[in-house]
Structures are given as structure tokens and as C-alpha cells.
PDB file of C-alpha atoms (C1' of nucleotides) in Angstrom:
ATOM      1  CA  MET X 822      13.310  -3.532  12.308  1.00  0.00           C
ATOM      2  CA  LEU X 823      10.635  -4.856   9.946  1.00  0.00           C
ATOM      3  CA  ILE X 824       8.299  -2.411   8.220  1.00  0.00           C
ATOM      4  CA  ALA X 825       5.678  -3.771   5.818  1.00  0.00           C
ATOM      5  CA  THR X 826       2.983  -2.631   3.394  1.00  0.00           C
ATOM      6  CA  TRP X 827      -0.045  -4.627   2.273  1.00  0.00           C
ATOM      7  CA  ASN X 828      -3.157  -3.688   0.365  1.00  0.00           C
ATOM      8  CA  VAL X 829      -5.534  -6.105   2.120  1.00  0.00           C
ATOM      9  CA  ASN X 830      -8.666  -5.303   0.045  1.00  0.00           C
ATOM     10  CA  SER X 831     -11.048  -5.192   3.041  1.00  0.00           C
ATOM     11  CA  VAL X 832      -9.550  -5.574   6.505  1.00  0.00           C
ATOM     12  CA  ARG X 833     -12.639  -7.382   7.805  1.00  0.00           C
ATOM     13  CA  THR X 834     -12.659 -10.006   5.067  1.00  0.00           C
ATOM     14  CA  ARG X 835      -8.872 -10.487   5.337  1.00  0.00           C
ATOM     15  CA  LEU X 836      -8.670 -10.442   9.156  1.00  0.00           C
ATOM     16  CA  PRO X 837      -7.884 -14.175   9.609  1.00  0.00           C
ATOM     17  CA  GLN X 838      -5.080 -13.990   7.014  1.00  0.00           C
ATOM     18  CA  LEU X 839      -3.867 -10.705   8.468  1.00  0.00           C
ATOM     19  CA  LYS X 840      -3.568 -12.157  11.973  1.00  0.00           C
ATOM     20  CA  GLU X 841      -1.871 -15.299  10.682  1.00  0.00           C
ATOM     21  CA  TRP X 842       0.647 -13.251   8.717  1.00  0.00           C
ATOM     22  CA  LEU X 843       1.390 -10.986  11.716  1.00  0.00           C
ATOM     23  CA  GLU X 844       1.965 -14.042  13.892  1.00  0.00           C
ATOM     24  CA  GLU X 845       4.332 -15.582  11.343  1.00  0.00           C
ATOM     25  CA  VAL X 846       6.325 -12.499  10.308  1.00  0.00           C
ATOM     26  CA  GLN X 847       6.204 -10.423  13.526  1.00  0.00           C
ATOM     27  CA  PRO X 848       6.687  -7.067  11.796  1.00  0.00           C
ATOM     28  CA  ASP X 849       7.347  -4.013  13.918  1.00  0.00           C
ATOM     29  CA  LEU X 850       4.942  -1.995  11.801  1.00  0.00           C
ATOM     30  CA  LEU X 851       2.441  -3.092   9.154  1.00  0.00           C
ATOM     31  CA  CYS X 852       0.854  -0.440   6.958  1.00  0.00           C
ATOM     32  CA  ILE X 853      -2.368  -1.555   5.277  1.00  0.00           C
ATOM     33  CA  GLN X 854      -4.511  -0.029   2.557  1.00  0.00           C
ATOM     34  CA  GLU X 855      -8.073  -0.518   1.298  1.00  0.00           C
ATOM     35  CA  THR X 856      -9.438  -1.290   4.738  1.00  0.00           C
ATOM     36  CA  LYS X 857     -12.933  -0.480   3.367  1.00  0.00           C
ATOM     37  CA  VAL X 858     -14.407   0.184   6.782  1.00  0.00           C
ATOM     38  CA  ALA X 859     -15.610   3.217   8.742  1.00  0.00           C
ATOM     39  CA  ASP X 860     -13.584   3.865  11.897  1.00  0.00           C
ATOM     40  CA  PRO X 861     -16.242   2.726  14.437  1.00  0.00           C
ATOM     41  CA  PHE X 862     -16.317  -0.693  12.793  1.00  0.00           C
ATOM     42  CA  PHE X 863     -12.566  -1.269  12.422  1.00  0.00           C
ATOM     43  CA  PRO X 864     -11.688  -4.688  13.969  1.00  0.00           C
ATOM     44  CA  ARG X 865      -9.425  -3.061  16.517  1.00  0.00           C
ATOM     45  CA  GLU X 866      -9.909  -5.383  19.492  1.00  0.00           C
ATOM     46  CA  GLU X 867      -8.872  -8.502  17.621  1.00  0.00           C
ATOM     47  CA  LEU X 868      -5.513  -6.904  16.811  1.00  0.00           C
ATOM     48  CA  VAL X 869      -5.036  -5.280  20.208  1.00  0.00           C
ATOM     49  CA  GLU X 870      -5.498  -8.613  21.983  1.00  0.00           C
ATOM     50  CA  ASN X 871      -2.637  -9.948  19.846  1.00  0.00           C
ATOM     51  CA  GLY X 872      -0.360  -7.235  21.201  1.00  0.00           C
ATOM     52  CA  TYR X 873      -0.679  -4.643  18.445  1.00  0.00           C
ATOM     53  CA  GLN X 874      -1.570  -0.989  18.585  1.00  0.00           C
ATOM     54  CA  VAL X 875      -3.815   0.165  15.805  1.00  0.00           C
ATOM     55  CA  TYR X 876      -4.327   3.569  14.223  1.00  0.00           C
ATOM     56  CA  PHE X 877      -6.808   3.901  11.376  1.00  0.00           C
ATOM     57  CA  TYR X 878      -8.289   6.416   8.990  1.00  0.00           C
ATOM     58  CA  GLY X 879     -11.147   4.881   7.084  1.00  0.00           C
ATOM     59  CA  GLN X 880     -14.523   5.245   5.428  1.00  0.00           C
ATOM     60  CA  LYS X 881     -17.360   2.988   4.365  1.00  0.00           C
ATOM     61  CA  SER X 882     -16.781   0.709   1.328  1.00  0.00           C
ATOM     62  CA  TYR X 883     -13.797   2.442  -0.238  1.00  0.00           C
ATOM     63  CA  ASN X 884     -10.191   3.358   0.518  1.00  0.00           C
ATOM     64  CA  GLY X 885      -9.040   3.474   4.134  1.00  0.00           C
ATOM     65  CA  VAL X 886      -5.532   3.109   5.604  1.00  0.00           C
ATOM     66  CA  ALA X 887      -4.230   1.864   8.948  1.00  0.00           C
ATOM     67  CA  LEU X 888      -1.049   1.390  10.975  1.00  0.00           C
ATOM     68  CA  ILE X 889      -0.662  -1.842  12.975  1.00  0.00           C
ATOM     69  CA  SER X 890       2.314  -1.529  15.308  1.00  0.00           C
ATOM     70  CA  ARG X 891       4.078  -3.566  17.987  1.00  0.00           C
ATOM     71  CA  HIS X 892       5.414  -0.329  19.468  1.00  0.00           C
ATOM     72  CA  PRO X 893       3.633   2.833  20.495  1.00  0.00           C
ATOM     73  CA  LEU X 894       3.572   5.360  17.680  1.00  0.00           C
ATOM     74  CA  ARG X 895       4.122   9.067  18.134  1.00  0.00           C
ATOM     75  CA  ASP X 896       2.655  12.050  16.303  1.00  0.00           C
ATOM     76  CA  VAL X 897       0.074  10.127  14.234  1.00  0.00           C
ATOM     77  CA  ARG X 898      -1.143  12.290  11.364  1.00  0.00           C
ATOM     78  CA  TYR X 899      -4.414  11.670   9.556  1.00  0.00           C
ATOM     79  CA  GLY X 900      -4.926  12.825   5.980  1.00  0.00           C
ATOM     80  CA  MET X 901      -3.218  15.406   3.775  1.00  0.00           C
ATOM     81  CA  LYS X 902      -4.510  18.215   5.965  1.00  0.00           C
ATOM     82  CA  ALA X 903      -2.278  17.070   8.842  1.00  0.00           C
ATOM     83  CA  GLU X 904       0.729  18.487   6.978  1.00  0.00           C
ATOM     84  CA  LEU X 905      -1.114  21.086   4.880  1.00  0.00           C
ATOM     85  CA  PRO X 906      -3.751  22.721   7.102  1.00  0.00           C
ATOM     86  CA  LYS X 907      -4.052  25.785   4.885  1.00  0.00           C
ATOM     87  CA  ASP X 908      -3.979  23.985   1.517  1.00  0.00           C
ATOM     88  CA  SER X 909      -7.540  24.027   0.147  1.00  0.00           C
ATOM     89  CA  LYS X 910      -6.812  21.134  -2.222  1.00  0.00           C
ATOM     90  CA  ALA X 911      -5.530  19.036   0.667  1.00  0.00           C
ATOM     91  CA  ASN X 912      -8.747  19.671   2.535  1.00  0.00           C
ATOM     92  CA  ASP X 913     -10.793  18.708  -0.533  1.00  0.00           C
ATOM     93  CA  PHE X 914      -8.981  15.351  -0.644  1.00  0.00           C
ATOM     94  CA  GLU X 915     -10.109  14.535   2.882  1.00  0.00           C
ATOM     95  CA  ASP X 916     -13.325  12.859   1.700  1.00  0.00           C
ATOM     96  CA  GLN X 917     -11.180   9.940   0.483  1.00  0.00           C
ATOM     97  CA  LYS X 918      -9.127   8.417   3.287  1.00  0.00           C
ATOM     98  CA  ARG X 919      -5.812   7.574   1.652  1.00  0.00           C
ATOM     99  CA  ILE X 920      -2.941   8.717   3.888  1.00  0.00           C
ATOM    100  CA  ILE X 921      -1.835   8.263   7.481  1.00  0.00           C
ATOM    101  CA  SER X 922       1.609   8.769   9.019  1.00  0.00           C
ATOM    102  CA  ALA X 923       3.384   8.376  12.344  1.00  0.00           C
ATOM    103  CA  LEU X 924       6.776   8.328  14.029  1.00  0.00           C
ATOM    104  CA  VAL X 925       8.197   4.928  14.960  1.00  0.00           C
ATOM    105  CA  ASN X 926      11.688   4.812  16.475  1.00  0.00           C
ATOM    106  CA  GLY X 927      12.223   8.315  15.104  1.00  0.00           C
ATOM    107  CA  ILE X 928      11.314   7.294  11.541  1.00  0.00           C
ATOM    108  CA  ARG X 929       8.469   9.135   9.837  1.00  0.00           C
ATOM    109  CA  VAL X 930       6.462   6.379   8.144  1.00  0.00           C
ATOM    110  CA  VAL X 931       3.914   7.606   5.585  1.00  0.00           C
ATOM    111  CA  ASN X 932       1.347   4.996   4.524  1.00  0.00           C
ATOM    112  CA  ILE X 933      -0.478   5.862   1.292  1.00  0.00           C
ATOM    113  CA  TYR X 934      -3.125   4.503  -1.042  1.00  0.00           C
ATOM    114  CA  VAL X 935      -2.687   6.374  -4.309  1.00  0.00           C
ATOM    115  CA  PRO X 936      -5.888   6.731  -6.394  1.00  0.00           C
ATOM    116  CA  ASN X 937      -6.105   4.221  -9.220  1.00  0.00           C
ATOM    117  CA  GLY X 938      -7.196   6.689 -11.882  1.00  0.00           C
ATOM    118  CA  SER X 939      -9.448   4.250 -13.787  1.00  0.00           C
ATOM    119  CA  SER X 940      -8.433   5.258 -17.319  1.00  0.00           C
ATOM    120  CA  LEU X 941      -6.539   8.065 -19.041  1.00  0.00           C
ATOM    121  CA  LYS X 942      -9.812   9.703 -20.135  1.00  0.00           C
ATOM    122  CA  SER X 943     -11.445   9.536 -16.717  1.00  0.00           C
ATOM    123  CA  GLU X 944     -11.784  12.483 -14.347  1.00  0.00           C
ATOM    124  CA  LYS X 945     -10.372  10.027 -11.785  1.00  0.00           C
ATOM    125  CA  TYR X 946      -7.101  10.202 -13.730  1.00  0.00           C
ATOM    126  CA  THR X 947      -6.974  13.968 -13.194  1.00  0.00           C
ATOM    127  CA  TYR X 948      -7.785  13.350  -9.541  1.00  0.00           C
ATOM    128  CA  LYS X 949      -4.873  10.923  -9.315  1.00  0.00           C
ATOM    129  CA  LEU X 950      -2.404  13.419 -10.810  1.00  0.00           C
ATOM    130  CA  GLU X 951      -3.645  16.222  -8.552  1.00  0.00           C
ATOM    131  CA  TRP X 952      -3.437  13.921  -5.526  1.00  0.00           C
ATOM    132  CA  LEU X 953       0.211  13.192  -6.364  1.00  0.00           C
ATOM    133  CA  GLU X 954       0.911  16.930  -6.684  1.00  0.00           C
ATOM    134  CA  CYS X 955      -0.593  17.396  -3.239  1.00  0.00           C
ATOM    135  CA  LEU X 956       1.529  14.529  -1.899  1.00  0.00           C
ATOM    136  CA  ASP X 957       4.582  16.416  -3.149  1.00  0.00           C
ATOM    137  CA  ARG X 958       3.575  19.468  -1.092  1.00  0.00           C
ATOM    138  CA  TYR X 959       2.820  17.167   1.866  1.00  0.00           C
ATOM    139  CA  LEU X 960       6.331  15.699   1.825  1.00  0.00           C
ATOM    140  CA  LYS X 961       7.915  19.141   1.468  1.00  0.00           C
ATOM    141  CA  ALA X 962       6.044  20.203   4.608  1.00  0.00           C
ATOM    142  CA  GLN X 963       7.179  17.042   6.400  1.00  0.00           C
ATOM    143  CA  LYS X 964      10.784  17.676   5.351  1.00  0.00           C
ATOM    144  CA  THR X 965      10.983  20.821   7.488  1.00  0.00           C
ATOM    145  CA  ARG X 966      11.061  18.569  10.594  1.00  0.00           C
ATOM    146  CA  ASP X 967      14.201  16.660   9.523  1.00  0.00           C
ATOM    147  CA  GLU X 968      12.756  13.214  10.298  1.00  0.00           C
ATOM    148  CA  PRO X 969      14.193  10.160   8.467  1.00  0.00           C
ATOM    149  CA  LEU X 970      11.494   9.222   5.938  1.00  0.00           C
ATOM    150  CA  CYS X 971       9.924   5.957   4.796  1.00  0.00           C
ATOM    151  CA  ILE X 972       6.952   6.288   2.446  1.00  0.00           C
ATOM    152  CA  LEU X 973       5.226   3.104   1.405  1.00  0.00           C
ATOM    153  CA  GLY X 974       1.958   1.719   0.167  1.00  0.00           C
ATOM    154  CA  ASP X 975      -0.092   0.986  -2.917  1.00  0.00           C
ATOM    155  CA  PHE X 976       1.193   3.502  -5.464  1.00  0.00           C
ATOM    156  CA  ASN X 977      -0.942   2.240  -8.351  1.00  0.00           C
ATOM    157  CA  ILE X 978       1.950   3.127 -10.664  1.00  0.00           C
ATOM    158  CA  ALA X 979       4.577   0.909 -12.272  1.00  0.00           C
ATOM    159  CA  LEU X 980       7.594   3.154 -12.806  1.00  0.00           C
ATOM    160  CA  GLU X 981       9.505   0.971 -15.255  1.00  0.00           C
ATOM    161  CA  SER X 982       9.027  -1.734 -17.899  1.00  0.00           C
ATOM    162  CA  ARG X 983      10.535  -4.349 -15.597  1.00  0.00           C
ATOM    163  CA  ASP X 984       7.656  -3.684 -13.180  1.00  0.00           C
ATOM    164  CA  ILE X 985       4.970  -4.937 -15.621  1.00  0.00           C
ATOM    165  CA  HIS X 986       4.398  -8.410 -17.060  1.00  0.00           C
ATOM    166  CA  ASN X 987       3.633  -7.042 -20.540  1.00  0.00           C
ATOM    167  CA  PRO X 988       5.308  -3.642 -20.969  1.00  0.00           C
ATOM    168  CA  GLU X 989       4.796  -3.666 -24.761  1.00  0.00           C
ATOM    169  CA  ARG X 990       1.031  -3.722 -24.371  1.00  0.00           C
ATOM    170  CA  LEU X 991       0.614  -1.838 -21.077  1.00  0.00           C
ATOM    171  CA  THR X 992       3.100   1.057 -21.234  1.00  0.00           C
ATOM    172  CA  GLY X 993       1.307   4.360 -21.684  1.00  0.00           C
ATOM    173  CA  GLY X 994      -1.954   3.067 -20.214  1.00  0.00           C
ATOM    174  CA  ILE X 995      -3.328   3.564 -16.725  1.00  0.00           C
ATOM    175  CA  MET X 996      -0.707   2.910 -14.009  1.00  0.00           C
ATOM    176  CA  ALA X 997       2.050   3.114 -16.629  1.00  0.00           C
ATOM    177  CA  SER X 998       1.509   6.476 -18.345  1.00  0.00           C
ATOM    178  CA  SER X 999       4.262   9.077 -18.559  1.00  0.00           C
ATOM    179  CA  LYS X1000       2.219  11.670 -16.644  1.00  0.00           C
ATOM    180  CA  GLU X1001       1.734   9.330 -13.682  1.00  0.00           C
ATOM    181  CA  ARG X1002       5.373   8.291 -13.734  1.00  0.00           C
ATOM    182  CA  GLU X1003       6.593  11.889 -13.912  1.00  0.00           C
ATOM    183  CA  ALA X1004       4.267  12.902 -11.082  1.00  0.00           C
ATOM    184  CA  LEU X1005       5.618  10.114  -8.881  1.00  0.00           C
ATOM    185  CA  LYS X1006       9.234  10.864  -9.812  1.00  0.00           C
ATOM    186  CA  LYS X1007       8.674  14.462  -8.765  1.00  0.00           C
ATOM    187  CA  VAL X1008       7.343  13.265  -5.396  1.00  0.00           C
ATOM    188  CA  LEU X1009      10.415  11.063  -4.911  1.00  0.00           C
ATOM    189  CA  GLY X1010      12.898  13.696  -6.058  1.00  0.00           C
ATOM    190  CA  GLU X1011      16.506  13.096  -5.075  1.00  0.00           C
ATOM    191  CA  ARG X1012      15.442  12.210  -1.570  1.00  0.00           C
ATOM    192  CA  LEU X1013      13.714   8.837  -1.922  1.00  0.00           C
ATOM    193  CA  GLN X1014      14.731   5.497  -3.448  1.00  0.00           C
ATOM    194  CA  ASP X1015      12.799   2.289  -4.096  1.00  0.00           C
ATOM    195  CA  VAL X1016      14.453  -0.122  -1.660  1.00  0.00           C
ATOM    196  CA  PHE X1017      13.226  -3.230  -3.504  1.00  0.00           C
ATOM    197  CA  ARG X1018      15.462  -2.292  -6.446  1.00  0.00           C
ATOM    198  CA  ILE X1019      18.540  -2.107  -4.218  1.00  0.00           C
ATOM    199  CA  PHE X1020      18.330  -5.870  -3.800  1.00  0.00           C
ATOM    200  CA  GLU X1021      16.613  -7.071  -7.003  1.00  0.00           C
ATOM    201  CA  SER X1022      17.066  -5.674 -10.497  1.00  0.00           C
ATOM    202  CA  GLU X1023      15.242  -8.368 -12.494  1.00  0.00           C
ATOM    203  CA  SER X1024      11.713  -8.254 -13.845  1.00  0.00           C
ATOM    204  CA  GLN X1025       9.051 -10.885 -12.936  1.00  0.00           C
ATOM    205  CA  HIS X1026       8.680  -9.683  -9.360  1.00  0.00           C
ATOM    206  CA  TRP X1027       5.077  -8.588  -8.878  1.00  0.00           C
ATOM    207  CA  SER X1028       3.077  -7.324  -5.914  1.00  0.00           C
ATOM    208  CA  TRP X1029      -0.373  -7.315  -7.564  1.00  0.00           C
ATOM    209  CA  TRP X1030      -2.149  -9.845  -9.774  1.00  0.00           C
ATOM    210  CA  ASP X1031      -5.598  -9.065 -11.213  1.00  0.00           C
ATOM    211  CA  TYR X1032      -8.415 -11.285  -9.917  1.00  0.00           C
ATOM    212  CA  ARG X1033      -9.712 -11.317 -13.494  1.00  0.00           C
ATOM    213  CA  SER X1034      -8.190 -13.004 -16.512  1.00  0.00           C
ATOM    214  CA  GLY X1035      -6.372 -15.612 -14.414  1.00  0.00           C
ATOM    215  CA  GLY X1036      -3.718 -13.047 -13.550  1.00  0.00           C
ATOM    216  CA  TRP X1037      -2.312 -15.150 -10.722  1.00  0.00           C
ATOM    217  CA  GLU X1038      -2.480 -18.491 -12.536  1.00  0.00           C
ATOM    218  CA  ARG X1039      -0.656 -17.006 -15.535  1.00  0.00           C
ATOM    219  CA  ASN X1040       1.684 -14.938 -13.309  1.00  0.00           C
ATOM    220  CA  ARG X1041       0.618 -11.768 -15.097  1.00  0.00           C
ATOM    221  CA  GLY X1042       1.296  -9.128 -12.468  1.00  0.00           C
ATOM    222  CA  TRP X1043       2.506  -5.647 -11.736  1.00  0.00           C
ATOM    223  CA  ARG X1044       4.858  -4.276  -9.086  1.00  0.00           C
ATOM    224  CA  ILE X1045       2.850  -1.329  -7.803  1.00  0.00           C
ATOM    225  CA  ASP X1046       3.331  -1.677  -4.034  1.00  0.00           C
ATOM    226  CA  HIS X1047       6.523   0.130  -3.100  1.00  0.00           C
ATOM    227  CA  ILE X1048       8.699   1.107  -0.143  1.00  0.00           C
ATOM    228  CA  TYR X1049      10.764   4.276  -0.580  1.00  0.00           C
ATOM    229  CA  LEU X1050      13.508   5.249   1.872  1.00  0.00           C
ATOM    230  CA  CYS X1051      15.622   8.332   2.463  1.00  0.00           C
ATOM    231  CA  GLU X1052      19.390   7.892   2.155  1.00  0.00           C
ATOM    232  CA  GLU X1053      20.000   7.439   5.868  1.00  0.00           C
ATOM    233  CA  LEU X1054      17.517   4.549   6.090  1.00  0.00           C
ATOM    234  CA  LEU X1055      18.592   3.086   2.757  1.00  0.00           C
ATOM    235  CA  GLN X1056      22.152   2.709   4.007  1.00  0.00           C
ATOM    236  CA  ASN X1057      20.846   0.571   6.855  1.00  0.00           C
ATOM    237  CA  ALA X1058      18.465  -1.556   4.759  1.00  0.00           C
ATOM    238  CA  LYS X1059      19.193  -5.283   5.005  1.00  0.00           C
ATOM    239  CA  SER X1060      16.548  -6.785   2.689  1.00  0.00           C
ATOM    240  CA  CYS X1061      13.278  -6.148   0.881  1.00  0.00           C
ATOM    241  CA  GLU X1062      10.947  -9.051   0.082  1.00  0.00           C
ATOM    242  CA  ILE X1063       7.570  -9.529  -1.575  1.00  0.00           C
ATOM    243  CA  HIS X1064       5.558 -12.180   0.311  1.00  0.00           C
ATOM    244  CA  LYS X1065       4.151 -13.670  -2.862  1.00  0.00           C
ATOM    245  CA  LYS X1066       2.750 -16.768  -1.177  1.00  0.00           C
ATOM    246  CA  MET X1067      -0.064 -14.714   0.375  1.00  0.00           C
ATOM    247  CA  ARG X1068      -1.531 -14.221  -3.099  1.00  0.00           C
ATOM    248  CA  GLY X1069      -1.827 -18.006  -3.392  1.00  0.00           C
ATOM    249  CA  ASN X1070      -4.087 -18.265  -0.319  1.00  0.00           C
ATOM    250  CA  ILE X1071      -7.744 -19.214  -0.434  1.00  0.00           C
ATOM    251  CA  GLN X1072      -9.744 -15.958  -0.687  1.00  0.00           C
ATOM    252  CA  PRO X1073      -6.602 -13.820  -1.077  1.00  0.00           C
ATOM    253  CA  SER X1074      -6.147 -10.101  -1.418  1.00  0.00           C
ATOM    254  CA  ASP X1075      -5.121  -9.278  -4.982  1.00  0.00           C
ATOM    255  CA  HIS X1076      -1.941  -7.713  -3.494  1.00  0.00           C
ATOM    256  CA  ALA X1077       0.948  -9.382  -1.658  1.00  0.00           C
ATOM    257  CA  PRO X1078       2.740  -7.841   1.348  1.00  0.00           C
ATOM    258  CA  VAL X1079       6.120  -6.143   0.837  1.00  0.00           C
ATOM    259  CA  VAL X1080       8.555  -6.089   3.771  1.00  0.00           C
ATOM    260  CA  VAL X1081      11.738  -4.122   4.372  1.00  0.00           C
ATOM    261  CA  ASP X1082      14.266  -5.011   7.076  1.00  0.00           C
ATOM    262  CA  ILE X1083      16.240  -2.026   8.335  1.00  0.00           C
ATOM    263  CA  ASN X1084      19.075  -2.072  10.852  1.00  0.00           C
ATOM    264  CA  TRP X1085      17.490   0.614  13.053  1.00  0.00           C
ATOM    265  CA  PRO X1086      18.458   2.279  15.254  1.00  0.00           C
ATOM    266  CA  PRO X1087      21.747   1.702  13.453  1.00  0.00           C
ATOM    267  CA  ILE X1088      24.217  -0.455  15.364  1.00  0.00           C
ATOM    268  CA  GLU X1089      27.898   0.138  14.628  1.00  0.00           C
ATOM    269  CA  MET X1090      30.161  -2.762  13.684  1.00  0.00           C
ATOM    270  CA  ASP X1091      32.274  -2.601  16.858  1.00  0.00           C
ATOM    271  CA  GLU X1092      29.099  -2.731  18.932  1.00  0.00           C
ATOM    272  CA  PHE X1093      28.140  -5.906  17.051  1.00  0.00           C
ATOM    273  CA  GLU X1094      31.469  -7.437  18.014  1.00  0.00           C
ATOM    274  CA  GLU X1095      30.986  -6.530  21.658  1.00  0.00           C
ATOM    275  CA  ILE X1096      27.542  -8.131  21.663  1.00  0.00           C
ATOM    276  CA  ASP X1097      29.031 -11.274  20.080  1.00  0.00           C
ATOM    277  CA  LEU X1098      31.767 -11.420  22.727  1.00  0.00           C
ATOM    278  CA  PHE X1099      29.196 -11.201  25.481  1.00  0.00           C
ATOM    279  CA  SER X1100      27.187 -14.003  23.966  1.00  0.00           C
ATOM    280  CA  GLN X1101      30.168 -16.338  24.367  1.00  0.00           C
ATOM    281  CA  TYR X1102      30.050 -16.185  28.173  1.00  0.00           C
TER     282      TYR X1102
ATOM    283  C1'  DA Z  33     -11.451  -8.714 -24.807  1.00  0.00           C
ATOM    284  C1'  DT Z  34     -11.343  -3.246 -19.237  1.00  0.00           C
ATOM    285  C1'  DG Z  35     -15.125  -9.653 -19.861  1.00  0.00           C
ATOM    286  C1'  DA Z  36     -13.605 -12.830 -16.806  1.00  0.00           C
ATOM    287  C1'  DC Z  37     -13.042 -11.805 -10.074  1.00  0.00           C
ATOM    288  C1'  DG Z  38     -13.934 -10.164  -5.650  1.00  0.00           C
ATOM    289  C1'  DG Z  39     -15.638  -6.783  -1.959  1.00  0.00           C
ATOM    290  C1'  DG Z  40     -19.261  -3.866  -0.225  1.00  0.00           C
ATOM    291  C1'  DC Z  41     -23.817  -2.659   0.008  1.00  0.00           C
ATOM    292  C1'  DC Z  42     -30.595  -1.062   3.290  1.00  0.00           C
ATOM    293  C1'  DG Z  43     -29.935  -7.458   0.049  1.00  0.00           C
ATOM    294  C1'  DA Z  44     -29.442  -8.110  -5.563  1.00  0.00           C
ATOM    295  C1'  DG Z  45     -27.785  -6.160  -9.255  1.00  0.00           C
ATOM    296  C1'  DC Z  46     -24.511  -2.360  -9.412  1.00  0.00           C
ATOM    297  C1'  DC Z  47     -20.305   0.439  -8.406  1.00  0.00           C
ATOM    298  C1'  DC Z  48     -15.590   0.059  -7.925  1.00  0.00           C
ATOM    299  C1'  DG Z  49     -10.959  -1.680  -8.050  1.00  0.00           C
ATOM    300  C1'  DA Z  50      -6.164  -1.877 -11.088  1.00  0.00           C
TER     301       DA Z  50
END
DNA sequence: ATGACGGGCCGAGCCCGA
């Protein structure tokens, strides 16, 4: 089962690339961020006619998240308020559309677009930290249902030095400050692990390259798009890849897709052997 | 060099992103 995340930076501008990538990769579920479109104008039909079901939570110009699925999704939840109906902070956050979740094959997939924060002195930085605190409450509410959890998206945080092209210069600044990192670590707790790091421990693997400063040409990037899995899913993870080539397209998003392959529902080894035996006849 | 680029927006400079 392939589950992917991609900050597309405008779903309407990226639609041709999005459709091409879906055709090539055939993910079961693609979670996109920065759709930048109000719900009535989401390019739903063009995806539906390619066999996908689409669930979106957007607004004009900024933010916006969506789920593009080959299978029907169950229990789609829009916004923080879907898990925290009585949390006043969660309701305040609803003016920025940054979170949508659903059940696919029994897995709770939470697609998020974490606020960027702008700079350490900005009130947007406070907003980012408060949003992460709210996300922590959101996941605690979700946990009461005992669903296997996959949370993925644009986290706008590099957790470690190996996730930044120039840690000496950038550590401590926006997306790499200790407060942001601690807030994210609290959200993850003991429950969630970054599946990319199960398969790759080296630096120089980025998911975002700044449009400015020749970030792509100089390969100056950050790894800020993550997929976190609970233990049960992690044990069935087969691979996690960054589709870097999409950043090299003409008129690219500044982010590349990240894809995890999970053996799900889990198939036992003896069942594999039986299937192989059948295939011989 | 947080300027550079790119997207959106009542339409051409400005806000925003990361």
C-alpha cells in the first residue's frame, strides 16, 4: 500500500504534474498541502475522471489540504475541531485550513500543513507553536479510538542537523529552532517514528528547495516533509522514498513528494508462500 | 544578503511562503 505526501504549492497550477505523477506512481492515497483554492473551485472532476476520490479542506490563496484516494475513505475529519469540538483554541485555528484526516484500510491518516512561522520574532512563530500544542491534543483525542496512525505532511521543521544543507548557519533559526523541535517531539512522543529514517540515515536527502537563491541548482535543501508511523505500521513498512525528480520539472512545486510503501493489511510469511505456490500452476 | 522565485489576487504591485 502506497501512501504519499506532497506540498504542491497550488493544486490548480500543479494539476498537470499531479495527474502525471498519479498515473506513474499509482499511490493508494496522496495527501497534498497548499492547495490554495476555496472548496467550490477545487479541480475535483479532473481527478475523479482518473479514478480518484477527492476530499478537500481549502480556502482562497493560502493553505488548504486534500486527500486523493483510489479507495473510498471512511470517517473523513476536517480541521482540528473534528477531534476537539470543545477546544476553543482548536476552533480559533479553523480559519486556516491545515488538517484533514480519514480512515483508509483501517489506518487513520492525518494530513497536515504546519504553519511556517516566518521568523522567531514573528507572531506567526507563536501561532506555529500553539498550533503544534493543539495538534498534540488532537492526536491524544484520536488515540482513544485505537486506530493505527500515520501522520504526514509539510511539517516546516527540520528535526536534526542531517535534515538541513547548512546546519551550522541554519540551526536555531526558523524551522530549526529548539522550541519548534521540542514541540514536534512532544507531538510524536513514544508513539510515532519518522519512517524515512528507518531506511536512510545519511544527510543530503531533501524534500524542499527554496525557489530563491538557486536552492535547487546548488542542492541546498531541507527535509521538512515527513511521514510518521505508529509501531504497528512501522513494522510493516517496506520503503520510504523522496521523489526528487519532481523538483527538476518545468514549473515545479518547491517540494518533492515523499512516498511510503507499507505491507498492509499485513500478509504473513506462510500466506506469501501459499500465494507463490498457486502462481506456479 | 530573508534579495534573488513563484503563486494568488478585483489586474499590478503586494502579501506570503520556508
